[in-house]
XYZ file of C-alpha atoms in Angstrom:
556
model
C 0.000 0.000 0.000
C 1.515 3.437 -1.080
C 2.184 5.945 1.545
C 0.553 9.121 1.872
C 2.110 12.036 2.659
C 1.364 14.682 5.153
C 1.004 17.430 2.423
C -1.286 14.549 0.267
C -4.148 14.202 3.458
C -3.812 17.872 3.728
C -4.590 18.611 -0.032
C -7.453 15.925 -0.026
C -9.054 17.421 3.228
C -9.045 21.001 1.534
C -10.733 19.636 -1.652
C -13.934 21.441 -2.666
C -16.801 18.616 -2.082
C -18.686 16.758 -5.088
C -20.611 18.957 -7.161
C -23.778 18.223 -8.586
C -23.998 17.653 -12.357
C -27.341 17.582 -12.964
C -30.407 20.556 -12.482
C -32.046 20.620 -9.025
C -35.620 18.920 -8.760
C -37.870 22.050 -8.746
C -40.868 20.262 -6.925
C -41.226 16.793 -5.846
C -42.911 13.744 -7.681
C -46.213 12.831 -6.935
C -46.516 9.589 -4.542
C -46.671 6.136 -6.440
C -49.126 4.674 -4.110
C -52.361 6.028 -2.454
C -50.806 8.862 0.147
C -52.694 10.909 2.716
C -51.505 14.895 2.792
C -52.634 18.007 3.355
C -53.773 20.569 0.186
C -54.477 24.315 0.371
C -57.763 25.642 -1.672
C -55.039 27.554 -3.396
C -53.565 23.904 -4.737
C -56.597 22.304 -5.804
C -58.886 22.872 -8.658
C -62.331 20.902 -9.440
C -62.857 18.258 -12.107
C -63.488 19.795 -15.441
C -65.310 17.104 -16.659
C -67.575 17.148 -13.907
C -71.151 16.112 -15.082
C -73.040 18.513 -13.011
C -74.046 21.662 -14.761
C -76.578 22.955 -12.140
C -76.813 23.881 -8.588
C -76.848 20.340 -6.743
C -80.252 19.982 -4.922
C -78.215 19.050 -1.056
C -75.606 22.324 -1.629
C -77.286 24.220 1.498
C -77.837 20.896 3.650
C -74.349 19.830 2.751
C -72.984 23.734 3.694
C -74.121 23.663 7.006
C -73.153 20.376 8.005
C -69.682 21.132 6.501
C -69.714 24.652 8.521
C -70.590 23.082 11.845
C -68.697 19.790 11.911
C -66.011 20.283 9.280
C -65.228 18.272 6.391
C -66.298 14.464 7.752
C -65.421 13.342 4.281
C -62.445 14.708 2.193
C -63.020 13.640 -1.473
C -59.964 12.020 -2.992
C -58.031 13.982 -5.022
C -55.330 13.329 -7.954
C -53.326 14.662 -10.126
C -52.305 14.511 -14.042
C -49.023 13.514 -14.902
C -47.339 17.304 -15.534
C -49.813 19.149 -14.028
C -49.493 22.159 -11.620
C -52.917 21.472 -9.659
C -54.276 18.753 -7.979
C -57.649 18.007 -8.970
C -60.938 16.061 -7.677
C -60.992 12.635 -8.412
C -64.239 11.233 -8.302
C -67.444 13.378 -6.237
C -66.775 16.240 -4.269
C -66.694 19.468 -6.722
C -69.776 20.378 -4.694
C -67.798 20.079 -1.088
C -64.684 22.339 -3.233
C -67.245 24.781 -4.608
C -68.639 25.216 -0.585
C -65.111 24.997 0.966
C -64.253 27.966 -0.828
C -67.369 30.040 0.117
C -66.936 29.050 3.890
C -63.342 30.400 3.646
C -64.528 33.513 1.966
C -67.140 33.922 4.458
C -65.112 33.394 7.626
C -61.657 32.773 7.050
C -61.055 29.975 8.961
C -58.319 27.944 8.375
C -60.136 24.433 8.583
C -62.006 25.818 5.624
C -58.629 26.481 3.851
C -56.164 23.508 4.572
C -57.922 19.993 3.996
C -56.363 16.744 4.412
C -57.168 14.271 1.580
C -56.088 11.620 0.485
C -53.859 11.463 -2.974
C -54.712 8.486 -5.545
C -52.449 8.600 -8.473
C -53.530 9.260 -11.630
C -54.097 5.575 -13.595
C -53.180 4.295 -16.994
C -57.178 5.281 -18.057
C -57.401 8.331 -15.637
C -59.581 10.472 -17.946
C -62.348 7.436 -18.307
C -61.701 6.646 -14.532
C -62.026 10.346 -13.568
C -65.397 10.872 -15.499
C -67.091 7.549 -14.545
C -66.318 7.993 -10.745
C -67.620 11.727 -10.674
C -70.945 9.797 -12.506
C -71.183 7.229 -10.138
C -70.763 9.549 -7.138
C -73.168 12.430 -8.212
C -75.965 9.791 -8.400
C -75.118 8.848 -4.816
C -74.868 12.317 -3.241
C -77.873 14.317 -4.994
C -79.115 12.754 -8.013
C -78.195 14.695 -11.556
C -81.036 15.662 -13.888
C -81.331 13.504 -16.965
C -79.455 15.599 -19.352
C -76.965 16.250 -16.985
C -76.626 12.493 -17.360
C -76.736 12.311 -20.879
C -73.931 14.655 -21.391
C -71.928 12.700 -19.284
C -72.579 9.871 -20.822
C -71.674 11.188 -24.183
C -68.903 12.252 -23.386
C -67.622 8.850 -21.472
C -68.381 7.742 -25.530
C -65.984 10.295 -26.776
C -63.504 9.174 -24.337
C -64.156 5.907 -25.210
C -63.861 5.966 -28.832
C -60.535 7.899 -28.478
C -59.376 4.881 -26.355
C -60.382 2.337 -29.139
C -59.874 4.668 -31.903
C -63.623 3.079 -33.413
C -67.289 4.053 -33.303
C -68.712 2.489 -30.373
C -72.077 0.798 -30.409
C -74.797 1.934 -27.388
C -74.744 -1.835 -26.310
C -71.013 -1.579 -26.073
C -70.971 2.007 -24.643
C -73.066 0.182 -21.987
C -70.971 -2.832 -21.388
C -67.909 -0.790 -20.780
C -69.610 2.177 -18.517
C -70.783 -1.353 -16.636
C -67.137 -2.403 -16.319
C -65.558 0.979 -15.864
C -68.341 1.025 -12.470
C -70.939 3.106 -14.028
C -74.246 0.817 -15.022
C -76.835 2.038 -17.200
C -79.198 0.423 -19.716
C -78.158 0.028 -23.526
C -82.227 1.824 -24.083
C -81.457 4.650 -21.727
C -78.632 5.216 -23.647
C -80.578 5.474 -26.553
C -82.795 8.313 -25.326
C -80.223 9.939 -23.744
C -78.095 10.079 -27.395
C -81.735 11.556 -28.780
C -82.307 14.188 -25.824
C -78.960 15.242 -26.355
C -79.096 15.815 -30.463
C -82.725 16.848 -30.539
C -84.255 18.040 -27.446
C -81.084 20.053 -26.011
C -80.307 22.342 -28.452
C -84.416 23.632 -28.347
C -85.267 23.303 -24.703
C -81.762 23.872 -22.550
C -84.185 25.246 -20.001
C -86.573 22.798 -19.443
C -83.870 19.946 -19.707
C -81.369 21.598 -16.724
C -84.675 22.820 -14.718
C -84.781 18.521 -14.151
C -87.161 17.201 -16.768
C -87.305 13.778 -16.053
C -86.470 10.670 -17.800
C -89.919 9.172 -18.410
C -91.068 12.651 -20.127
C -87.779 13.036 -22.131
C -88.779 9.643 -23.735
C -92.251 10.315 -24.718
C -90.931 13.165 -26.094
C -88.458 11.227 -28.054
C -90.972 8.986 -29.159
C -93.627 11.495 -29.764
C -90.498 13.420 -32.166
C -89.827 10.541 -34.652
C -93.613 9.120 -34.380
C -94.109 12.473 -35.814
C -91.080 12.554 -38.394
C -92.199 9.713 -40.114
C -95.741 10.704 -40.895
C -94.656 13.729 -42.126
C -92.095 11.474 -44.124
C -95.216 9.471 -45.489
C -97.333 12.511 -46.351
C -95.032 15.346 -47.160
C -93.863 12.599 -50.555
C -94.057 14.848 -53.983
C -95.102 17.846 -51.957
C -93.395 21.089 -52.045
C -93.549 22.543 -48.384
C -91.722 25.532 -47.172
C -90.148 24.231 -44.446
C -88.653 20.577 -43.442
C -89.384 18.642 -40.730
C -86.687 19.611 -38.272
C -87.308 23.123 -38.444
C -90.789 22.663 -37.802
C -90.122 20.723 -34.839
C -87.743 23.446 -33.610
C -89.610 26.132 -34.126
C -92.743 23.966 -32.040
C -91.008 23.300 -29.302
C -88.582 26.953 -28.550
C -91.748 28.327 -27.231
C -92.148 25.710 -24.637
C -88.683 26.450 -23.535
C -89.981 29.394 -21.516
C -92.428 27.900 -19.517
C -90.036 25.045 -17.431
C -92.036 24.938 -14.423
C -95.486 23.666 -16.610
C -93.860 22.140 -19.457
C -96.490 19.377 -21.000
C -95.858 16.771 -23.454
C -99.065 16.293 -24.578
C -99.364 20.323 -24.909
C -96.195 19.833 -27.411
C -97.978 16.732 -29.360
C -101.251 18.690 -29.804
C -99.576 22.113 -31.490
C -96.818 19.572 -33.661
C -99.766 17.531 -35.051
C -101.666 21.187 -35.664
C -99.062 22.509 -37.223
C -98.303 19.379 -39.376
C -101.993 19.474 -40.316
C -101.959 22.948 -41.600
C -98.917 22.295 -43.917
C -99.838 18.975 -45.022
C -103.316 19.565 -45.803
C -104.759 16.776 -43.725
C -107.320 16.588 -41.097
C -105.889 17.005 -37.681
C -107.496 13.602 -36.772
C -106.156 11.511 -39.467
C -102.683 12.692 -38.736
C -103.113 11.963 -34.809
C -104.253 8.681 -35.487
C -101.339 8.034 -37.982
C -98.938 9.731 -34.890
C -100.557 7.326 -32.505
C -99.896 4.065 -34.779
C -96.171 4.883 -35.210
C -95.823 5.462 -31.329
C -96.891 2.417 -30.731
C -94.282 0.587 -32.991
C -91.642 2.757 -31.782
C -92.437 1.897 -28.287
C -91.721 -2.129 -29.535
C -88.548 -1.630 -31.122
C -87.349 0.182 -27.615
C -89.001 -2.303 -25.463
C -89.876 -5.387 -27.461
C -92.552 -8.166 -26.100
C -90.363 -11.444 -24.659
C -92.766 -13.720 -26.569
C -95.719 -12.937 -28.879
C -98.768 -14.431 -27.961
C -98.881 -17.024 -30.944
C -95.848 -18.997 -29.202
C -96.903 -18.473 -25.807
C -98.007 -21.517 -23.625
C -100.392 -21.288 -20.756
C -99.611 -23.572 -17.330
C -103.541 -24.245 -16.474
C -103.841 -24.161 -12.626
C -106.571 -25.837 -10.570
C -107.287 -22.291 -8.607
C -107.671 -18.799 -10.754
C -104.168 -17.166 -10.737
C -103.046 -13.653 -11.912
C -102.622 -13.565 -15.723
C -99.310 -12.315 -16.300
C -98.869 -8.893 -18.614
C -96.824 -10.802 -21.133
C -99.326 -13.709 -21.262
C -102.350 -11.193 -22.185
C -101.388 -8.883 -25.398
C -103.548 -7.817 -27.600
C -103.976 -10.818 -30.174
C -106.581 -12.866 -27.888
C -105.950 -15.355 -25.736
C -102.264 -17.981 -25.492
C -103.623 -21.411 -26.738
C -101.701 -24.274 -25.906
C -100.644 -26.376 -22.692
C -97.463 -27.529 -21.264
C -97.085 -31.101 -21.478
C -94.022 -32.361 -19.778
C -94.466 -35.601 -17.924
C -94.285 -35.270 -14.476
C -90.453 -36.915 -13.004
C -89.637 -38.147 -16.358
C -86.344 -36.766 -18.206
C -87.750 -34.556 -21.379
C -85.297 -36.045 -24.052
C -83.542 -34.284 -26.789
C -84.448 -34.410 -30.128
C -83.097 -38.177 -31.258
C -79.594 -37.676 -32.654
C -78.786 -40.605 -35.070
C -76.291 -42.801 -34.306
C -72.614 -41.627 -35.814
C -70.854 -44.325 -38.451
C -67.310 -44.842 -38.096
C -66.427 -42.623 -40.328
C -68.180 -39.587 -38.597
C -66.633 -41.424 -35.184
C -62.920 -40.798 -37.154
C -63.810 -37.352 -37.766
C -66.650 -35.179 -35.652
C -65.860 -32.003 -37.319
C -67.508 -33.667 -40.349
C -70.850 -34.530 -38.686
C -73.909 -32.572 -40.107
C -74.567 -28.977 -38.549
C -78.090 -29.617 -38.168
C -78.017 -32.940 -36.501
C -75.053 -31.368 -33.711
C -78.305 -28.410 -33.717
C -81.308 -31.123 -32.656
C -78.645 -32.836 -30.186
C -78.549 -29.222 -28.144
C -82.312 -28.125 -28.223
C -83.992 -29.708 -24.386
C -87.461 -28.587 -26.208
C -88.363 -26.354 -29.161
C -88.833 -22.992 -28.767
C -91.198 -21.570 -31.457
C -90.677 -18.666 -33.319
C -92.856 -16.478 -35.834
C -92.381 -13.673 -38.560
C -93.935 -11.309 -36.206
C -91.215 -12.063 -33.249
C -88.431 -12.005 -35.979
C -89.151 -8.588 -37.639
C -89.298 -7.176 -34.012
C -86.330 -8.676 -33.564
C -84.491 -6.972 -36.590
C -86.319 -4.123 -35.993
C -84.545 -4.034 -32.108
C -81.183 -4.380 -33.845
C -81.075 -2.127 -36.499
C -82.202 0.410 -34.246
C -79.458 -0.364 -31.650
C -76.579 -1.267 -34.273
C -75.934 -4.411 -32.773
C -76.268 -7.761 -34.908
C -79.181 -10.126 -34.712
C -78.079 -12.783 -32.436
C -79.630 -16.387 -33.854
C -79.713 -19.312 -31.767
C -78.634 -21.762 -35.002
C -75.820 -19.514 -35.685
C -74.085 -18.801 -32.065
C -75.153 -22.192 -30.657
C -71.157 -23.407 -30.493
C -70.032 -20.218 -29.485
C -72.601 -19.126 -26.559
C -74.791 -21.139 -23.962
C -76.043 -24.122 -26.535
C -79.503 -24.468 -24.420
C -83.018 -24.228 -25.665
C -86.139 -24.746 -23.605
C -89.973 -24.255 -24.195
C -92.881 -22.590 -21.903
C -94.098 -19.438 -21.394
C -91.240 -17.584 -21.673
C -88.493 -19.725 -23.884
C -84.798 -20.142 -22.993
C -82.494 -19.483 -25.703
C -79.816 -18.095 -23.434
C -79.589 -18.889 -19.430
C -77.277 -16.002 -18.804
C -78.366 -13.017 -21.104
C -81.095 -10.952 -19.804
C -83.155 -8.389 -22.440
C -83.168 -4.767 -21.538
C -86.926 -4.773 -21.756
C -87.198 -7.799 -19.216
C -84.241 -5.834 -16.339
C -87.245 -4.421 -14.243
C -87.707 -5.357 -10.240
C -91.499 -6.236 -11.345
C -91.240 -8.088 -14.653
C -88.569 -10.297 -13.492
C -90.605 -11.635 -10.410
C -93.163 -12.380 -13.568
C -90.414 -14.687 -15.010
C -89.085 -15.818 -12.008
C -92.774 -17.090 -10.723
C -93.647 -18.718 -14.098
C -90.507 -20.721 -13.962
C -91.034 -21.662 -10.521
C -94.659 -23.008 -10.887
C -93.825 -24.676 -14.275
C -90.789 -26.295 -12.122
C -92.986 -27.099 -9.563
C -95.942 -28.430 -11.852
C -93.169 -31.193 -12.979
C -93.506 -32.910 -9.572
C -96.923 -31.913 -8.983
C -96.715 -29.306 -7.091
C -98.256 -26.277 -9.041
C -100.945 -25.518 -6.206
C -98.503 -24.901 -3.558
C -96.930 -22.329 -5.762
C -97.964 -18.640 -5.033
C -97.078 -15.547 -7.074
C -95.825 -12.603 -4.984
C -94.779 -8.881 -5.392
C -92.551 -9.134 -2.965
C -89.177 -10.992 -2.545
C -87.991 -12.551 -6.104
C -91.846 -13.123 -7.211
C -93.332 -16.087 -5.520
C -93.868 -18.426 -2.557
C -94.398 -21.792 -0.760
C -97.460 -22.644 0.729
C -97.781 -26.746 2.126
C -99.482 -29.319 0.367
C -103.593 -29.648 1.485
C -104.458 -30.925 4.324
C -104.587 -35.069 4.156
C -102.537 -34.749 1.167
C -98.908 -36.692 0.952
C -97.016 -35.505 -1.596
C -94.843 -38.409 -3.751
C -90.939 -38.072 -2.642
C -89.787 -36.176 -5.581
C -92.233 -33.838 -5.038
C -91.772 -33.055 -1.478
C -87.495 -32.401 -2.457
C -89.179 -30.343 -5.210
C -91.198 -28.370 -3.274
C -88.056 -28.434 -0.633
C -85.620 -26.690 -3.379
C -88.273 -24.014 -4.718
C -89.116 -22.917 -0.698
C -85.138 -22.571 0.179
C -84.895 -20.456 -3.015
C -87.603 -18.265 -2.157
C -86.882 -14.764 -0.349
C -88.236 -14.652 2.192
C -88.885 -18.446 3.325
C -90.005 -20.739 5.718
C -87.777 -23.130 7.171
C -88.369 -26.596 5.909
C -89.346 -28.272 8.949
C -92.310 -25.765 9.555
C -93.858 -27.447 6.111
C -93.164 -30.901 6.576
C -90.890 -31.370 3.500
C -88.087 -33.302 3.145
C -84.471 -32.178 3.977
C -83.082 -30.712 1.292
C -79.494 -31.098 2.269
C -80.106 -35.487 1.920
C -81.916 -35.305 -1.448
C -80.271 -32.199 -3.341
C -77.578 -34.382 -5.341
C -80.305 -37.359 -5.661
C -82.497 -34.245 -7.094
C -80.645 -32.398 -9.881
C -77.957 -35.526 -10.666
C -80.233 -38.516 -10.814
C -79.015 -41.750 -9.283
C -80.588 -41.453 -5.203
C -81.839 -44.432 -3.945
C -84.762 -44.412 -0.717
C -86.091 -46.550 0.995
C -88.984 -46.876 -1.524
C -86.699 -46.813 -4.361
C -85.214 -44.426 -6.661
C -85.679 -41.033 -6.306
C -86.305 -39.717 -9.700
C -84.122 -36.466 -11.097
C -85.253 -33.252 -12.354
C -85.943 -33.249 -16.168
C -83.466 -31.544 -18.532
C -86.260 -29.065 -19.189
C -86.955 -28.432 -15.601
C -83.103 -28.063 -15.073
C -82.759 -25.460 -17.705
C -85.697 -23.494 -16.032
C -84.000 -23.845 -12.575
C -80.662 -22.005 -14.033
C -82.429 -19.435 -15.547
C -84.496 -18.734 -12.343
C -81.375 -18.443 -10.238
C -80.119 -15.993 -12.978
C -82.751 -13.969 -13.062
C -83.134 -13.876 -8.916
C -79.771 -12.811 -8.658
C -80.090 -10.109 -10.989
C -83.590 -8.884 -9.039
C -81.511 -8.920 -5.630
C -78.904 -6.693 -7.380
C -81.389 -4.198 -8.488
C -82.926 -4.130 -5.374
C -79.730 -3.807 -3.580
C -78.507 -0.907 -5.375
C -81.587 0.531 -6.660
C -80.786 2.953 -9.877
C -83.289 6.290 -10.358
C -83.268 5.015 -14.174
C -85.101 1.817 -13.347
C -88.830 1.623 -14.766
């Protein structure tokens, strides 16, 4: 080791220190993790993108709570990569806006300096941002429809940016559902019309809160009207076009927001129409009045028309359901399933060795019959609804012969057929018409083993109860495990032991697999029909309890 001189240390000791090469920081980075701190007014700036145009309906309630107790809940706040000012993350533009008022009015520092609690900004922070601040404005003061709407559309904007395509409304839907946001692929709809038709005419009526179920007879009422002027105005020479009559209708009901009426609006369009047209006021209104009526199917179709439907007859008089009484007359037909006898499939023919070498060679249709439990009719009337649903929401047609590989192959007969155990139609996701379902398949489940009369529709719980077999009466053992199932699934229940059924937990496997032996003998299994019907009960039950659970302003 070489030897260091006295004059050497010295030198090193006097050395200047290291120097820094590079520019100093001028602020520090933003946390990497969610970070409580403390913000100034002065640092934070509300959402821009906040949906809420107008006052919220809680400000003065949520004022003085905030003046006398302080701020109980801080809203989360963020910040975009760059930016100088921290920013509202989801909610709480409302609690900013009266923070800053409080601190005008009294100076207090509470007002001023707010702890929070920093959430970086994600991958997807714009769609993230605008989707939270919807989510939490419908929990803290509900917005107004159009204030809605415009949020809405402009999560599609967003969207379509992201994806760099034209989103469908059935997509826009799907991904507001996954992005925590859920809202109906036919509110969408109206809200896409209110937005393009309505707003620009009546801004005033819209932000004074008109409502959902006015905005879409309004809709309705607008291209009811659009195409009987389409079918009259043909080879006429008219001074003005339909859009600019419709404007020029409705500006004048901008002004009065407070007594705005739709059927005020329908009477002075179809007058107005009448004058330039030439036609008798009545002839037109009845023509208006056809058209709304179709309109209203393509935006909330039937689930079955009445020339498929099938009736379960009950020994006492039950409750007609809406969807088993339309206009055509009376549902002909009964349902004929054997009591505790499997309902087979359609025969499939027995594969030769050369399909058995190769199954991608056996015929499409037979593969079809082998996956149908029981037919499920269809007519023209059901299919041009159908098309008539998808044109209008730019989806495609689904068909059960086409997407039977690729979805849930299941088909089952009744009142209301199963092409689909999972899907549920926009027109059917309502509290009240899903106990409809949800009874039906529970009494024609229950008529299997029996059992219909101890079957009760409700309007309460997930649409129907139990009651015990008649007096004297000794229900077979696959009907008493029936009967056992169909009370445990019902919400509210009675325990089983209060009915005299069978436990449940002994007979379940013997019940949906097939193969339990009693005392007495076998224990027959639920048919494949009856099993289909079970699954799409539980689906639609679940989805009920969700609704109910987290009820949404938009549901009918």
């Amino acid at each position: 080791m070489a030897t260091v001189t006295p004059q050497e240390m010295a030198g090193k000791l006097m050395a200047e220190g290291f120097s820094r090469s590079g520019s100093a920081a001028q602020v520090l980075s933003d946390p990497v993790a969610d970070t409580p701190m403390v913000v100034t007014l002065d640092d934070l700036r509300p959402y821009e993108l906040d949906p809420r145009l107008t006052r919220n309906p809680l400000y003065d309630e949520i004022k003085a709570s905030i003046r006398e107790r302080g701020l109980d809940a801080p809203p989360p706040i963020t910040r975009r990569p760059g930016a100088e000012h921290f920013i509202i993350r989801n909610g709480g533009n409302t609690r900013l806006a009266i923070l800053r008022e409080l601190w005008s009015e009294t100076k207090d520092e509470r007002f001023f300096r707010i702890p929070c609690l920093f959430r970086p900004w994600p991958e997807r922070g714009e769609i993230v941002a605008l989707t939270g601040h919807l989510a939490e404005n419908e929990l803290h003061g509900s917005l107004t429809f159009i204030e809605r709407a415009l949020g809405v559309e402009k999560a599609r904007e967003l969207y379509e940016l992201e994806s760099g395509k034209t989103l469908s409304q059935s997509e826009l839907a799907r991904r507001l559902s996954t992005d925590g946001y859920p809202i109906q692929q036919s509110h969408i709809s109206r809200m896409q019309d209110t937005v393009r038709y309505l707003l620009p005419t009546i801004p005033n009526v819209l932000y004074n809160g008109l409502g959902r179920h006015q905005v879409e007879r309004l809709a309705v009422l607008r291209k009811a009207c659009e195409l009987t002027w389409e079918k009259h105005a043909s080879g006429k020479a008219l001074a003005v076009d339909f859009e600019t009559l419709f404007h020029d209708v409705l500006t004048p009901f901008d002004g009065q927001p407070d007594s705005f009426s739709v059927s005020r609006v329908q009477d002075e369009l179809i007058g107005q129409m009448s004058q330039l047209l030439d036609i008798d006021y009545n002839v037109l209104a009845l023509d208006v009045d056809s058209t709304e009526h179709r309109q209203r199917a393509v935006t909330s179709p039937p689930q079955l028309p009445v020339e498929t439907a099938t009736v379960v007859h009950t020994a006492r008089a039950a409750t007609p359901s809406p969807d088993a009484t339309q206009s055509n007359g009376t549902a002909a037909g009964t349902l004929g399933a054997a009591p505790n006898n499997d309902t087979a499939p359609s025969p499939v023919p027995t594969p030769t060795p050369e399909q058995d070498a190769s199954s991608s060679e056996q015929d499409p249709e037979v593969r079809l019959q082998g996956l149908i439990v029981s037919p499920a009719g269809n007519t023209k009337r059901l299919q041009a609804i159908q098309h008539m649903v998808a044109e209008h929401t730019g989806d495609a047609l689904p068909s059960f012969t086409d997407t039977v590989l690729q979805a849930i192959p299941v088909q089952a007969g009744g009142l209301f057929p199963i092409s689909d155990v999972w899907y549920i139609d926009p027109g059917l996701d309502s509290p009240d018409r899903l106990r409809i379902h949800i009874a039906q398949f529970a009494q024609e489940i229950a008529e299997e083993a029996e059992r219909l009369d101890c079957i009760e529709t409700a309007n309460t719980g997930i649409g129907f109860t139990c009651t015990p077999p008649h007096q004297g009466a000794t229900p077979p053992a696959f009907g008493q495990v029936v009967l056992a199932l169909l009370r445990t699934l019902s919400l509210p229940h009675t325990a089983a032991s209060d009915q005299g059924d069978m436990r449940l937990d002994d007979n379940l496997g013997a019940l949906l697999l097939g193969g339990g032996v009693r005392d007495t003998g076998a224990l027959p299994r639920l048919s494949d029909n009856g099993l289909v019907k079970l699954f799409r009960l539980v689906r639609l039950a679940r989805r009920l309890l969700d609704l109910e659970a987290n009820p949404d302003e938009d549901t009918p």
